[in-house]
Short mmCIF file of N, CA and C in Angstrom, two decimals:
data_model
loop_
_atom_site.label_atom_id
_atom_site.label_comp_id
_atom_site.label_asym_id
_atom_site.label_seq_id
_atom_site.Cartn_x
_atom_site.Cartn_y
_atom_site.Cartn_z
N MET A 3 -18.30 -0.66 8.34
CA MET A 3 -17.31 -1.94 8.77
C MET A 3 -16.05 -0.83 9.21
N VAL A 4 -15.25 -1.71 9.78
CA VAL A 4 -14.53 -0.47 10.67
C VAL A 4 -13.23 -1.72 10.16
N ILE A 5 -11.30 -1.09 9.44
CA ILE A 5 -10.67 -1.61 8.81
C ILE A 5 -9.78 -1.07 10.41
N ASP A 6 -9.39 -1.74 10.35
CA ASP A 6 -7.98 -1.55 11.54
C ASP A 6 -6.64 -1.30 10.44
N VAL A 7 -5.43 -0.57 11.44
CA VAL A 7 -4.34 -0.34 10.25
C VAL A 7 -3.61 -1.55 10.26
N ASP A 8 -3.73 -3.14 10.37
CA ASP A 8 -2.76 -3.95 10.43
C ASP A 8 -3.56 -4.52 9.08
N GLU A 9 -4.52 -4.44 9.16
CA GLU A 9 -5.70 -5.18 7.65
C GLU A 9 -5.22 -4.33 6.65
N VAL A 10 -5.06 -2.66 7.07
CA VAL A 10 -5.36 -2.41 5.76
C VAL A 10 -3.30 -2.14 4.78
N GLU A 11 -3.29 -1.92 5.85
CA GLU A 11 -1.37 -2.54 5.83
C GLU A 11 -1.34 -3.60 4.81
N SER A 12 -1.80 -4.72 5.13
CA SER A 12 -1.99 -6.40 4.87
C SER A 12 -1.89 -5.82 2.92
N ILE A 13 -3.96 -5.73 3.13
CA ILE A 13 -4.19 -5.06 2.12
C ILE A 13 -3.02 -4.39 0.80
N MET A 14 -2.75 -3.04 1.19
CA MET A 14 -1.86 -2.37 0.74
C MET A 14 -0.63 -3.52 0.00
N ALA A 15 -0.18 -3.83 0.78
CA ALA A 15 1.05 -5.04 0.30
C ALA A 15 0.93 -5.65 -0.49
N ILE A 16 -0.21 -6.41 -0.21
CA ILE A 16 -0.93 -7.69 -1.55
C ILE A 16 -0.79 -6.71 -3.04
N LEU A 17 -1.29 -5.64 -3.16
CA LEU A 17 -2.11 -4.57 -4.40
C LEU A 17 0.05 -4.73 -4.88
N ILE A 18 0.55 -4.18 -3.86
CA ILE A 18 1.86 -3.80 -4.19
C ILE A 18 2.65 -4.87 -4.61
N TYR A 19 2.67 -6.64 -4.39
CA TYR A 19 3.00 -7.57 -4.40
C TYR A 19 2.55 -8.01 -5.91
N LYS A 20 0.90 -7.84 -6.12
CA LYS A 20 1.09 -7.71 -7.38
C LYS A 20 0.39 -7.13 -8.50
N SER A 21 1.82 -6.09 -8.38
CA SER A 21 2.08 -5.34 -9.14
C SER A 21 0.48 -4.25 -9.66
N LEU A 22 -0.21 -4.40 -9.17
CA LEU A 22 -1.01 -3.61 -8.92
C LEU A 22 -1.42 -1.87 -8.70
N VAL A 23 -0.54 -1.74 -7.41
CA VAL A 23 -0.32 -0.68 -7.71
C VAL A 23 1.54 -0.26 -7.16
N ARG A 24 2.19 1.06 -7.79
CA ARG A 24 3.33 0.95 -7.57
C ARG A 24 3.78 2.59 -6.45
N GLY A 25 4.78 1.69 -5.49
CA GLY A 25 5.25 2.36 -4.57
C GLY A 25 5.61 1.30 -2.96
N TYR A 26 5.29 1.80 -2.10
CA TYR A 26 5.76 1.07 -0.85
C TYR A 26 5.42 1.54 0.61
N SER A 27 5.39 0.95 1.41
CA SER A 27 5.08 0.75 2.69
C SER A 27 6.38 0.72 3.23
N ALA A 28 6.07 1.79 4.39
CA ALA A 28 6.50 2.58 5.88
C ALA A 28 5.75 2.07 7.10
N HIS A 29 6.03 0.76 6.98
CA HIS A 29 5.75 0.38 8.37
C HIS A 29 6.11 0.97 9.23
N LYS A 30 7.19 1.71 9.84
CA LYS A 30 7.04 2.48 11.29
C LYS A 30 6.82 3.93 11.52
N SER A 31 6.45 4.47 10.01
CA SER A 31 5.93 5.47 9.97
C SER A 31 4.09 5.53 9.59
N LYS A 32 3.72 4.14 9.28
CA LYS A 32 2.62 3.72 9.18
C LYS A 32 2.05 4.69 8.10
N VAL A 33 2.50 4.51 6.52
CA VAL A 33 2.81 5.12 4.90
C VAL A 33 2.74 4.82 4.18
N VAL A 34 1.82 5.04 3.44
CA VAL A 34 1.92 4.32 1.90
C VAL A 34 2.28 5.19 1.10
N VAL A 35 3.39 5.04 0.46
CA VAL A 35 4.09 6.13 -0.40
C VAL A 35 3.52 5.76 -1.91
N LEU A 36 3.34 6.37 -2.80
CA LEU A 36 2.89 6.17 -4.02
C LEU A 36 3.56 6.68 -4.79
N SER A 37 4.07 5.81 -5.96
CA SER A 37 4.66 6.29 -7.27
C SER A 37 3.98 7.69 -8.05
N LYS A 38 4.58 8.40 -8.08
CA LYS A 38 4.08 9.96 -8.89
C LYS A 38 3.85 9.46 -10.22
N GLN A 39 4.13 9.01 -10.69
CA GLN A 39 4.41 8.50 -12.41
C GLN A 39 3.89 7.02 -12.11
N ASP A 40 2.21 7.19 -12.89
CA ASP A 40 1.25 5.56 -12.67
C ASP A 40 0.98 5.08 -11.42
N PRO A 41 1.22 5.19 -10.66
CA PRO A 41 0.64 4.48 -9.84
C PRO A 41 -0.03 3.47 -9.47
N PHE A 42 -1.03 3.58 -10.89
CA PHE A 42 -2.12 2.06 -10.33
C PHE A 42 -1.93 1.54 -12.15
N SER A 43 -1.05 0.84 -12.23
CA SER A 43 -0.49 0.87 -13.19
C SER A 43 -0.73 -0.98 -13.04
#
């Protein structure tokens, strides 16, 4: 199974929106930054 960058970004945005992952996505840099403290709460 191959997942492209746009699909990963979309999945991460949903996880962040639902508060399943704490952090943010930097679209221009194509980077996801996770919280240092309890990122998967």
